[in-house]
C-alpha cells in the first residue's frame, strides 16, 4: 500500500458543492459523433458530515448512506467543431440534511449507520411499532431508470412531464427519470434540473408488492422493454415475489412467489430470453428478518457469513408464467452485481437447455464493512485494517456459473450450479458492464472498476476477455474512475465496438473529468475536464438523443 501515499482519493468523499445551472466543460481529444445524449449519475455527494445546531458535527458512517446527489452530462455533437458537454448537479436530500442540522440525529432506516449503543431496549422495541414517517427526506439514489413502465402519474409531476399518460412512455429521450435503491421505493426527478419531484412505493405497481425490500438493479427485456424485479416481504416466512411490469400496458404481474428461501440482501437479478434467475446468495438476514426492525439498518441485520451454507438459485419461466421451473445450489458467496446470463444447448443433454451466468462475486461479507468511511479515507487509521488478508477477501472475482438441463430440472430438488471459471482478483472488477446489445445473449467482454491495491478505492478500469481470460487495463497514478457505461457504435459489428464513459477523480489535482475510452483498445479518445471534484457515486445510465432502441434497466 506504499503507493497509496501518492494516490489521494479522499477528495471524492469530501465534496459538498452542487452546480444547478449547467456549465460547459472543456473538451479535449475527439469524442465520436454517435455519443450524443445524456449521461446521468447518482450516489453520495461526497461529504458525509453536517454541522448541527445542537450536537456539533454529525457524521454518516457508511458510504452506502451518503447524502444523494444526482449529476447530468449533456453531450452535444457539432457538425462544425468539437463535441460540447454541459454539466449540472443537484442535491436530492436537502430536507434530510436540514433535519440533521437542526436535531443532530438521523433516525431513518439506513444501510449501515451505527446506532447509539446506549439506546435502551425499551426505545428499540418502541421503534419497532412506531410507523415510519412520510418519505419526504428519504435517501434514494443507487441506480436510475428513464421512462420506466408502470410509474407514470404516480406522483404529482412538473408540467413538462404531464403530457405522457401512457403505460409505455416515449423512447425519444427521458420523459421521466427515477432513482431507485434496495428499498421498495422510487424517487422521481426532473430529467433536466434534477429537482426531486416525489416518491412512490413499489405497491403502486401491484398491491401484492407490500414488502419493503427489493433490488436496486431491475432488469428489462431488451426487446419488449418489460421490467423485472423482486419484492421481499417479511411475514410469517420471508416471501419473494418476482414481478414483471409490461412496457406496453404498464400492468404488473407476479410471475413467481418463493417462500422456501431465506430473506437476503440481494442487489440484482439475472434475465435470459425465457427466464428470470433469482440467486439468493449468502447475505441472509438474521432472525428471519426481524433483526431489521431491531437494528434499523441492513448491515447489522445480516447474519455472519456461513461457509457451510449453500447459495440458492431459482429459475423462473417468464414467458409461459410457469413460476419456478428449476432450482440449483452452489458453494456460498456474496455478490452485488450479476452481469449477464443467456441460454445455450445443454453441455450434457443436447436436447435440453443450460443457462450460463456471469457475476462479480466476493468470498465473504468483508466488502460490506470495508465501505465504512473510516476504512475508505486514507487519512483515518481504519484504512490500515484493509491491508493484507482482509483487503484480499474484500476484492471481487469474476465468476461464471452453468445451470444445467433447465427443461428437465426440478423446482423441488436442487441441482448443482457448476462453477466454470473464476478470474484472478487482479484481473477482475466490480461495477461491471457489457455492451447492452449483448444482454440475454452470449457475451465475451466485461468492463468494470478494478481494485488492485493502489488506493483505498477503485484504482482503474479493466476490459476482461472471457475467451482468452486476459485483461486490458486503463489506469493512471492518482486517478480513481467510477462505473464505466458502454455506448455501442451504431455502425459497429463487433461486441467491443463502442466507447466507455466514466467520471474520474484526479486526486492529485482535486478535480474530476468525464473520460471517453475506446472500448476495443481501452485507450483514451477524449475527455471533458471540470473545475471541481465530483463525489464518488454508485451508478448511472446513458440515454441517446436518437430515437433508436428502448430504455434498458440493468
Coordinates of C-alpha atoms in Angstrom, one line a residue:
X1 CA 0.0 0.0 0.0
X2 CA 3.0 2.3 -0.1
X3 CA 1.8 3.7 -3.4
X4 CA -1.3 5.0 -1.8
X5 CA 0.8 7.8 -0.4
X6 CA 0.8 9.1 -3.9
X7 CA -2.8 8.2 -4.7
X8 CA -5.0 10.7 -2.7
X9 CA -8.6 9.6 -3.1
X10 CA -10.1 11.3 0.0
X11 CA -11.3 14.3 -2.1
X12 CA -14.0 12.0 -3.6
X13 CA -15.5 11.7 -0.1
X14 CA -15.4 15.4 0.8
X15 CA -17.3 17.2 -2.0
X16 CA -20.1 19.5 -0.9
X17 CA -20.9 21.8 -3.9
X18 CA -23.7 21.4 -6.4
X19 CA -24.0 23.1 -9.8
X20 CA -27.6 23.7 -10.5
X21 CA -27.1 25.9 -13.6
X22 CA -25.5 23.9 -16.5
X23 CA -21.8 24.8 -17.1
X24 CA -19.8 24.0 -20.2
X25 CA -16.9 21.7 -19.7
X26 CA -13.5 21.9 -21.5
X27 CA -13.4 19.1 -24.1
X28 CA -10.1 17.7 -25.4
X29 CA -9.4 14.9 -27.8
X30 CA -12.1 13.5 -30.1
X31 CA -15.5 12.2 -28.9
X32 CA -17.2 10.1 -31.6
X33 CA -20.3 11.7 -33.1
X34 CA -22.5 8.8 -32.1
X35 CA -22.0 9.7 -28.5
X36 CA -25.0 12.1 -28.4
X37 CA -27.3 12.2 -25.5
X38 CA -27.3 12.4 -21.7
X39 CA -25.3 10.6 -19.0
X40 CA -26.9 10.6 -15.6
X41 CA -25.1 9.6 -12.4
X42 CA -26.3 9.1 -8.9
X43 CA -24.8 8.4 -5.5
X44 CA -23.3 10.2 -2.5
X45 CA -22.4 13.8 -2.9
X46 CA -19.1 13.3 -1.2
X47 CA -19.2 15.0 2.1
X48 CA -20.7 12.8 4.8
X49 CA -20.7 15.4 7.6
X50 CA -23.2 18.0 8.7
X51 CA -22.6 20.9 11.1
X52 CA -25.5 20.8 13.6
X53 CA -27.2 23.4 15.9
X54 CA -27.1 21.1 18.9
X55 CA -24.5 18.4 18.8
X56 CA -21.5 19.7 16.9
X57 CA -20.7 17.8 13.7
X58 CA -22.8 14.8 12.7
X59 CA -21.2 12.1 10.5
X60 CA -22.6 9.3 8.4
X61 CA -20.7 6.1 9.0
X62 CA -21.2 4.1 5.8
X63 CA -20.7 5.1 2.1
X64 CA -23.9 3.5 1.1
X65 CA -25.8 6.0 3.3
X66 CA -24.1 9.0 1.7
X67 CA -26.3 12.1 1.0
X68 CA -27.6 11.5 -2.6
X69 CA -26.6 13.9 -5.3
X70 CA -27.5 13.5 -9.0
X71 CA -25.5 14.5 -12.0
X72 CA -26.3 15.2 -15.6
X73 CA -23.8 15.4 -18.5
X74 CA -25.4 16.6 -21.7
X75 CA -23.3 15.5 -24.7
X76 CA -23.9 17.6 -27.8
X77 CA -22.1 16.8 -31.1
X78 CA -21.3 19.5 -33.5
X79 CA -21.0 19.3 -37.3
X80 CA -18.6 22.2 -37.4
X81 CA -16.5 21.7 -34.3
X82 CA -15.8 19.6 -31.2
X83 CA -18.5 18.0 -29.1
X84 CA -19.9 20.2 -26.4
X85 CA -20.6 18.8 -22.9
X86 CA -22.8 20.6 -20.4
X87 CA -22.9 19.6 -16.7
X88 CA -25.2 20.2 -13.8
X89 CA -25.9 18.6 -10.5
X90 CA -28.3 18.8 -7.6
X91 CA -28.6 17.5 -4.1
X92 CA -31.6 15.2 -3.7
X93 CA -32.0 15.3 0.1
X94 CA -31.9 18.9 1.3
X95 CA -34.8 18.2 3.8
X96 CA -32.9 15.3 5.3
X97 CA -29.7 17.3 5.7
X98 CA -31.6 20.2 7.2
X99 CA -33.3 17.9 9.7
X100 CA -30.0 16.6 10.8
X101 CA -28.6 20.1 11.1
X102 CA -31.4 21.0 13.5
X103 CA -31.6 17.8 15.5
X104 CA -28.1 16.3 15.3
X105 CA -29.7 13.0 14.6
X106 CA -30.6 10.5 11.8
X107 CA -33.4 8.3 12.9
X108 CA -34.3 6.9 9.5
X109 CA -33.8 3.3 8.4
X110 CA -30.3 3.1 6.8
X111 CA -27.9 0.7 5.2
X112 CA -25.1 0.9 7.8
X113 CA -25.4 3.8 10.2
X114 CA -24.2 2.7 13.6
X115 CA -26.8 3.3 16.3
X116 CA -26.1 4.7 19.8
X117 CA -25.1 1.7 22.0
X118 CA -26.8 3.5 24.9
X119 CA -30.2 3.3 23.3
X120 CA -32.5 1.4 25.7
X121 CA -34.2 -1.8 24.9
X122 CA -37.5 -0.1 25.5
X123 CA -36.6 2.6 22.9
X124 CA -35.7 -0.1 20.4
X125 CA -38.9 -2.0 21.0
X126 CA -40.9 1.2 20.7
X127 CA -39.2 2.0 17.4
X128 CA -40.4 -1.3 16.0
X129 CA -44.0 -0.3 16.5
X130 CA -43.9 3.3 15.6
X131 CA -44.9 3.7 11.9
X132 CA -42.4 5.4 9.6
X133 CA -42.8 9.0 8.7
X134 CA -43.6 10.2 5.2
X135 CA -40.7 9.8 2.7
X136 CA -40.1 13.5 2.2
X137 CA -36.5 13.1 3.3
X138 CA -35.7 9.5 2.1
X139 CA -32.2 9.0 0.8
X140 CA -32.9 7.2 -2.6
X141 CA -30.1 7.2 -5.1
X142 CA -28.3 3.9 -6.0
X143 CA -29.5 3.3 -9.6
X144 CA -31.5 5.3 -12.2
X145 CA -34.2 4.5 -14.7
X146 CA -35.5 6.5 -17.6
X147 CA -39.2 6.2 -18.6
X148 CA -39.8 3.0 -16.5
X149 CA -43.3 1.5 -17.2
X150 CA -45.9 1.5 -14.6
X151 CA -44.8 4.6 -12.7
X152 CA -46.3 7.4 -14.8
X153 CA -48.6 9.8 -12.9
X154 CA -48.0 8.0 -9.6
X155 CA -46.8 11.2 -8.0
X156 CA -47.5 14.9 -8.8
X157 CA -45.1 15.9 -11.6
X158 CA -43.8 19.0 -13.2
X159 CA -45.8 20.4 -16.1
X160 CA -43.3 19.2 -18.7
X161 CA -43.9 15.6 -17.8
X162 CA -47.7 15.7 -17.7
X163 CA -48.0 15.1 -21.4
X164 CA -47.2 11.4 -21.1
X165 CA -50.1 9.4 -19.7
X166 CA -49.4 6.2 -21.5
X167 CA -48.2 3.0 -19.9
X168 CA -45.2 2.8 -22.0
X169 CA -43.6 6.2 -22.2
X170 CA -41.7 7.7 -25.1
X171 CA -38.4 6.3 -26.4
X172 CA -37.5 9.8 -27.7
X173 CA -35.3 10.7 -24.7
X174 CA -36.1 11.0 -21.0
X175 CA -39.7 11.9 -20.2
X176 CA -39.4 10.7 -16.6
X177 CA -36.3 10.0 -14.5
X178 CA -36.5 7.8 -11.4
X179 CA -33.9 7.0 -8.7
X180 CA -34.0 3.6 -7.1
X181 CA -32.4 1.8 -4.1
X182 CA -32.6 -1.6 -2.3
X183 CA -35.8 -0.5 -0.6
X184 CA -39.1 -0.9 -2.5
X185 CA -39.2 2.8 -3.1
X186 CA -38.8 5.1 -6.1
X187 CA -37.9 8.8 -6.3
X188 CA -38.9 10.9 -9.3
X189 CA -36.5 13.6 -10.6
X190 CA -36.8 16.3 -13.2
X191 CA -34.7 15.0 -16.1
X192 CA -33.3 18.4 -16.8
X193 CA -32.9 20.2 -13.5
X194 CA -32.7 17.0 -11.3
X195 CA -35.1 18.6 -8.9
X196 CA -36.8 15.9 -6.7
X197 CA -40.5 15.6 -7.5
X198 CA -41.9 12.9 -5.4
X199 CA -41.9 9.3 -4.2
X200 CA -43.7 6.1 -5.0
X201 CA -43.7 2.8 -3.1
X202 CA -43.5 -0.4 -5.2
X203 CA -47.0 -1.3 -4.1
X204 CA -48.3 1.3 -6.6
X205 CA -47.4 -1.3 -9.3
X206 CA -49.3 -4.2 -7.7
X207 CA -50.9 -4.5 -4.2
X208 CA -49.1 -7.7 -3.5
X209 CA -45.7 -5.9 -3.6
X210 CA -46.1 -4.8 0.0
X211 CA -42.6 -5.8 1.2
X212 CA -40.1 -3.0 1.9
X213 CA -37.1 -4.5 0.2
X214 CA -36.2 -5.0 -3.4
X215 CA -33.3 -5.0 -5.8
X216 CA -31.8 -1.7 -6.9
X217 CA -31.0 -3.3 -10.2
X218 CA -34.1 -4.3 -12.1
X219 CA -33.7 -6.0 -15.4
X220 CA -35.6 -5.1 -18.6
X221 CA -36.2 -7.3 -21.6
X222 CA -34.0 -5.7 -24.4
X223 CA -36.7 -6.4 -27.0
X224 CA -40.0 -5.7 -25.3
X225 CA -38.8 -3.3 -22.6
X226 CA -40.7 -5.2 -19.9
X227 CA -39.1 -4.7 -16.5
X228 CA -38.5 -7.5 -14.0
X229 CA -37.6 -7.3 -10.3
X230 CA -38.4 -8.9 -7.0
X231 CA -40.1 -7.7 -3.8
X232 CA -39.2 -9.2 -0.4
X233 CA -41.8 -9.3 2.3
X234 CA -41.2 -10.5 5.8
X235 CA -44.2 -12.1 7.3
X236 CA -44.6 -15.5 8.9
X237 CA -42.0 -16.6 6.4
X238 CA -39.8 -14.5 4.1
X239 CA -41.6 -14.2 0.7
X240 CA -40.0 -13.2 -2.6
X241 CA -42.5 -12.0 -5.3
X242 CA -40.8 -11.8 -8.7
X243 CA -42.8 -9.5 -10.9
X244 CA -43.0 -8.1 -14.5
X245 CA -44.1 -4.6 -15.5
X246 CA -45.3 -4.5 -19.1
X247 CA -43.8 -1.8 -21.2
X248 CA -46.8 -1.9 -23.5
X249 CA -49.6 -1.5 -20.9
X250 CA -47.9 -0.5 -17.6
X251 CA -49.6 -3.5 -16.0
X252 CA -47.7 -5.6 -13.4
X253 CA -48.0 -9.3 -13.0
X254 CA -46.5 -11.6 -10.3
X255 CA -44.5 -14.3 -12.2
X256 CA -43.3 -16.3 -9.2
X257 CA -43.7 -16.5 -5.4
X258 CA -40.9 -18.1 -3.4
X259 CA -41.3 -19.0 0.2
X260 CA -38.6 -21.6 0.7
X261 CA -35.6 -19.3 0.6
X262 CA -34.1 -17.2 3.4
X263 CA -34.5 -13.5 3.3
X264 CA -31.3 -12.0 2.0
X265 CA -29.7 -8.7 0.8
X266 CA -30.0 -9.1 -3.0
X267 CA -28.8 -6.1 -5.0
X268 CA -29.5 -7.6 -8.5
X269 CA -31.1 -10.4 -10.5
X270 CA -30.5 -12.0 -13.9
X271 CA -32.5 -12.3 -17.1
X272 CA -32.3 -14.6 -20.1
X273 CA -34.7 -14.7 -23.1
X274 CA -37.1 -17.1 -21.3
X275 CA -36.2 -17.0 -17.7
X276 CA -35.6 -14.8 -14.6
X277 CA -32.9 -16.1 -12.3
X278 CA -33.1 -15.1 -8.6
X279 CA -29.9 -16.1 -6.9
X280 CA -30.2 -16.0 -3.1
X281 CA -26.5 -15.6 -2.2
X282 CA -25.1 -15.6 1.3
X283 CA -26.1 -12.3 2.8
X284 CA -29.0 -13.6 4.9
X285 CA -31.0 -11.5 7.4
X286 CA -30.8 -12.8 11.0
X287 CA -33.9 -13.8 13.0
X288 CA -35.9 -14.4 9.8
X289 CA -35.7 -10.7 9.0
X290 CA -36.9 -9.4 12.4
X291 CA -33.4 -8.1 13.2
X292 CA -34.1 -5.4 10.5
X293 CA -36.7 -3.9 12.8
X294 CA -34.4 -4.2 15.8
X295 CA -31.3 -2.7 14.2
X296 CA -33.0 -0.4 11.7
X297 CA -30.2 -0.9 9.2
X298 CA -29.3 -3.6 6.7
X299 CA -25.7 -4.2 7.5
X300 CA -26.1 -5.0 11.2
X301 CA -29.1 -7.2 10.4
X302 CA -27.2 -9.6 8.1
X303 CA -26.1 -12.8 9.8
X304 CA -22.4 -13.8 9.8
X305 CA -21.2 -15.4 6.7
X306 CA -21.7 -19.2 6.9
X307 CA -19.1 -21.1 4.7
X308 CA -21.2 -24.2 5.0
X309 CA -24.5 -22.7 3.8
X310 CA -25.3 -23.0 0.1
X311 CA -26.3 -20.2 -2.3
X312 CA -29.7 -21.0 -3.9
X313 CA -30.6 -20.4 -7.5
X314 CA -34.2 -20.1 -8.7
X315 CA -35.0 -20.3 -12.4
X316 CA -38.4 -18.8 -13.2
X317 CA -40.2 -19.2 -16.5
X318 CA -41.1 -15.6 -17.6
X319 CA -42.7 -16.4 -21.0
X320 CA -45.3 -19.0 -20.1
X321 CA -45.8 -18.0 -16.5
X322 CA -44.9 -21.4 -15.1
X323 CA -43.3 -20.0 -12.0
X324 CA -40.1 -21.7 -10.6
X325 CA -39.2 -24.4 -13.0
X326 CA -35.7 -25.4 -11.7
X327 CA -33.6 -24.9 -8.6
X328 CA -29.9 -25.1 -8.0
X329 CA -27.3 -24.8 -5.3
X330 CA -23.7 -23.7 -5.3
X331 CA -20.9 -23.0 -2.8
X332 CA -21.5 -19.9 -0.8
X333 CA -20.5 -16.4 -2.0
X334 CA -21.6 -12.8 -1.8
X335 CA -22.4 -10.6 -4.7
X336 CA -23.6 -7.1 -5.5
X337 CA -23.8 -7.3 -9.3
X338 CA -25.0 -10.0 -11.5
X339 CA -23.7 -9.2 -15.0
X340 CA -25.4 -11.2 -17.8
X341 CA -27.0 -14.6 -18.5
X342 CA -28.0 -16.5 -21.5
X343 CA -29.3 -19.8 -22.7
X344 CA -27.4 -22.3 -24.9
X345 CA -27.8 -26.0 -25.8
X346 CA -27.0 -28.2 -22.8
X347 CA -23.4 -29.4 -22.4
X348 CA -24.7 -32.8 -21.1
X349 CA -28.0 -33.3 -22.9
X350 CA -28.2 -31.7 -26.4
X351 CA -32.0 -31.6 -26.4
X352 CA -32.0 -29.6 -23.2
X353 CA -31.0 -26.1 -22.3
X354 CA -28.3 -24.7 -20.0
X355 CA -28.1 -21.2 -18.5
X356 CA -24.7 -19.5 -18.3
X357 CA -24.4 -16.7 -15.8
X358 CA -21.6 -14.2 -15.2
X359 CA -21.3 -12.5 -11.8
X360 CA -18.9 -10.3 -9.9
X361 CA -18.5 -12.2 -6.5
X362 CA -16.8 -12.0 -3.2
X363 CA -15.7 -14.8 -1.0
X364 CA -17.4 -13.4 2.1
X365 CA -19.1 -10.3 3.5
X366 CA -15.9 -8.3 4.4
X367 CA -16.6 -5.9 1.5
X368 CA -19.7 -4.5 3.2
X369 CA -17.6 -3.4 6.2
X370 CA -14.8 -2.1 4.1
X371 CA -17.2 0.6 2.8
X372 CA -17.4 2.3 6.2
X373 CA -16.0 5.8 5.7
X374 CA -13.4 5.1 8.4
X375 CA -12.0 2.4 6.2
X376 CA -12.1 4.3 2.9
X377 CA -10.4 7.5 4.0
X378 CA -6.7 7.1 3.7
X379 CA -6.2 9.7 6.4
X380 CA -8.0 7.5 9.0
X381 CA -6.5 4.6 10.9
X382 CA -9.3 2.3 9.8
X383 CA -8.0 2.2 6.3
X384 CA -5.0 0.2 7.5
X385 CA -7.3 -2.6 8.6
X386 CA -8.0 -3.4 5.0
X387 CA -4.4 -4.2 4.0
X388 CA -3.2 -7.7 3.6
X389 CA -5.6 -10.6 4.2
X390 CA -8.6 -8.5 5.0
X391 CA -8.1 -6.5 1.8
X392 CA -7.8 -9.7 -0.2
X393 CA -11.2 -11.0 0.9
X394 CA -12.9 -7.8 0.0
X395 CA -11.7 -7.8 -3.6
X396 CA -14.1 -9.0 -6.3
X397 CA -13.7 -12.0 -8.6
X398 CA -15.4 -12.5 -12.0
X399 CA -17.1 -15.9 -11.9
X400 CA -19.1 -17.9 -14.5
X401 CA -21.7 -20.5 -13.5
X402 CA -23.6 -23.0 -15.5
X403 CA -27.1 -24.2 -14.6
X404 CA -27.5 -27.4 -16.5
X405 CA -30.6 -29.0 -18.1
X406 CA -33.2 -26.4 -17.3
X407 CA -36.0 -28.2 -19.2
X408 CA -35.6 -31.4 -17.1
X409 CA -34.9 -29.5 -13.9
X410 CA -36.8 -29.7 -10.7
X411 CA -38.3 -27.0 -8.6
X412 CA -38.3 -29.2 -5.5
X413 CA -34.9 -30.9 -5.7
X414 CA -31.9 -28.7 -6.3
X415 CA -29.3 -29.4 -8.9
X416 CA -25.7 -28.2 -8.8
X417 CA -24.7 -24.8 -10.2
X418 CA -21.4 -25.6 -11.8
X419 CA -18.6 -23.1 -11.4
X420 CA -16.9 -22.9 -14.9
X421 CA -14.2 -20.4 -14.1
X422 CA -13.1 -17.7 -11.7
X423 CA -10.9 -14.9 -12.9
X424 CA -7.9 -13.8 -10.8
X425 CA -8.6 -10.9 -8.5
X426 CA -6.0 -8.8 -10.3
X427 CA -8.0 -9.3 -13.5
X428 CA -11.5 -8.9 -12.0
X429 CA -13.8 -5.9 -11.4
X430 CA -16.9 -4.7 -9.8
X431 CA -19.4 -2.1 -11.1
X432 CA -19.5 -4.3 -14.2
X433 CA -21.0 -3.5 -17.5
X434 CA -21.2 -5.0 -21.0
X435 CA -22.3 -3.9 -24.4
X436 CA -26.1 -3.5 -23.8
X437 CA -26.8 -5.2 -27.2
X438 CA -25.4 -8.4 -25.6
X439 CA -27.9 -8.6 -22.7
X440 CA -29.5 -12.1 -22.7
X441 CA -27.0 -13.1 -25.4
X442 CA -23.6 -14.8 -25.1
X443 CA -21.2 -12.1 -24.2
X444 CA -17.4 -12.1 -24.3
X445 CA -16.2 -8.8 -22.8
X446 CA -16.8 -7.5 -19.3
X447 CA -15.8 -4.0 -18.2
X448 CA -15.6 -2.6 -14.7
X449 CA -13.6 -0.9 -12.0
X450 CA -10.5 -2.5 -10.6
X451 CA -9.2 -2.9 -7.0
X452 CA -5.5 -3.8 -7.3
X453 CA -4.4 -2.3 -4.0
X454 CA -3.1 1.1 -5.3
X455 CA -5.7 3.1 -3.5
X456 CA -8.3 2.8 -0.8
X457 CA -10.9 2.9 -3.6
X458 CA -11.3 1.8 -7.2
X459 CA -7.9 2.4 -8.9
X460 CA -8.5 1.7 -12.6
X461 CA -10.8 0.2 -15.3
X462 CA -10.5 -3.2 -17.0
X463 CA -11.8 -5.0 -20.0
X464 CA -11.8 -8.7 -19.3
X465 CA -11.9 -11.1 -22.2
X466 CA -13.8 -14.3 -21.1
X467 CA -12.5 -16.2 -24.1
X468 CA -8.8 -15.6 -23.6
X469 CA -9.1 -14.9 -19.8
X470 CA -6.9 -11.8 -20.4
X471 CA -7.4 -8.3 -19.0
X472 CA -6.7 -4.9 -20.6
X473 CA -6.3 -2.0 -18.2
X474 CA -6.7 1.7 -18.1
X475 CA -5.2 3.3 -15.1
X476 CA -3.1 6.4 -14.2
X477 CA -1.5 7.2 -10.9
X478 CA -3.7 9.2 -8.6
X479 CA -6.9 8.8 -10.7
X480 CA -10.0 7.0 -9.4
X481 CA -12.6 6.1 -12.0
X482 CA -16.3 5.4 -11.4
X483 CA -18.5 2.9 -13.0
X484 CA -18.0 2.6 -16.8
X485 CA -21.0 3.0 -19.1
X486 CA -20.8 1.3 -22.5
X487 CA -22.2 3.1 -25.5
X488 CA -22.4 0.9 -28.7
X489 CA -21.3 2.2 -32.0
X490 CA -24.5 2.0 -34.1
X491 CA -22.4 1.0 -37.2
X492 CA -20.2 -1.4 -35.3
X493 CA -20.1 -5.1 -36.0
X494 CA -18.0 -6.4 -33.1
X495 CA -19.1 -6.7 -29.5
X496 CA -16.5 -4.2 -28.3
X497 CA -17.3 -1.6 -31.0
X498 CA -18.2 1.4 -28.9
X499 CA -16.9 3.7 -26.1
X500 CA -16.9 3.7 -22.3
X501 CA -17.9 6.8 -20.3
X502 CA -16.5 7.1 -16.7
X503 CA -16.4 10.0 -14.3
X504 CA -12.8 10.1 -12.9
X505 CA -11.3 11.9 -9.9
X506 CA -7.8 13.2 -10.4
X507 CA -6.9 13.2 -6.7
X508 CA -3.6 14.9 -7.5
X509 CA -5.4 17.9 -8.8
X510 CA -8.6 17.6 -6.7
X511 CA -10.7 17.8 -9.9
X512 CA -12.8 15.4 -11.9
X513 CA -13.3 14.7 -15.6
X514 CA -15.5 12.7 -17.9
X515 CA -13.4 10.1 -19.6
X516 CA -14.2 8.7 -23.0
X517 CA -12.4 5.4 -23.8
X518 CA -12.3 3.3 -26.9
X519 CA -13.9 0.1 -25.7
X520 CA -11.8 -2.0 -28.1
X521 CA -8.4 -0.8 -27.1
X522 CA -9.1 0.8 -23.6
X523 CA -7.2 3.9 -24.9
X524 CA -8.4 7.4 -24.3
X525 CA -10.3 9.2 -27.1
X526 CA -11.2 12.4 -25.3
X527 CA -12.3 13.9 -22.0
X528 CA -14.3 16.7 -20.6
X529 CA -12.4 18.5 -17.8
X530 CA -14.2 20.0 -14.8
X531 CA -13.1 22.8 -12.4
X532 CA -14.4 20.8 -9.4
X533 CA -14.5 17.4 -8.0
X534 CA -17.5 15.0 -8.3
X535 CA -18.1 12.8 -5.3
X536 CA -17.7 9.0 -5.7
X537 CA -21.1 7.8 -6.8
X538 CA -22.7 4.5 -7.4
X539 CA -24.4 4.0 -10.8
X540 CA -25.5 5.8 -13.9
X541 CA -27.2 5.5 -17.2
X542 CA -26.9 6.9 -20.7
X543 CA -29.9 7.9 -22.8
X544 CA -29.3 8.6 -26.5
X545 CA -30.7 11.6 -28.2
X546 CA -31.7 9.4 -31.2
X547 CA -35.0 7.5 -31.3
X548 CA -33.3 4.1 -31.7
X549 CA -33.8 1.5 -29.1
X550 CA -35.8 1.3 -25.8
X551 CA -34.8 2.2 -22.3
X552 CA -32.8 -0.7 -20.7
X553 CA -32.6 -1.3 -16.9
X554 CA -29.6 -3.1 -15.6

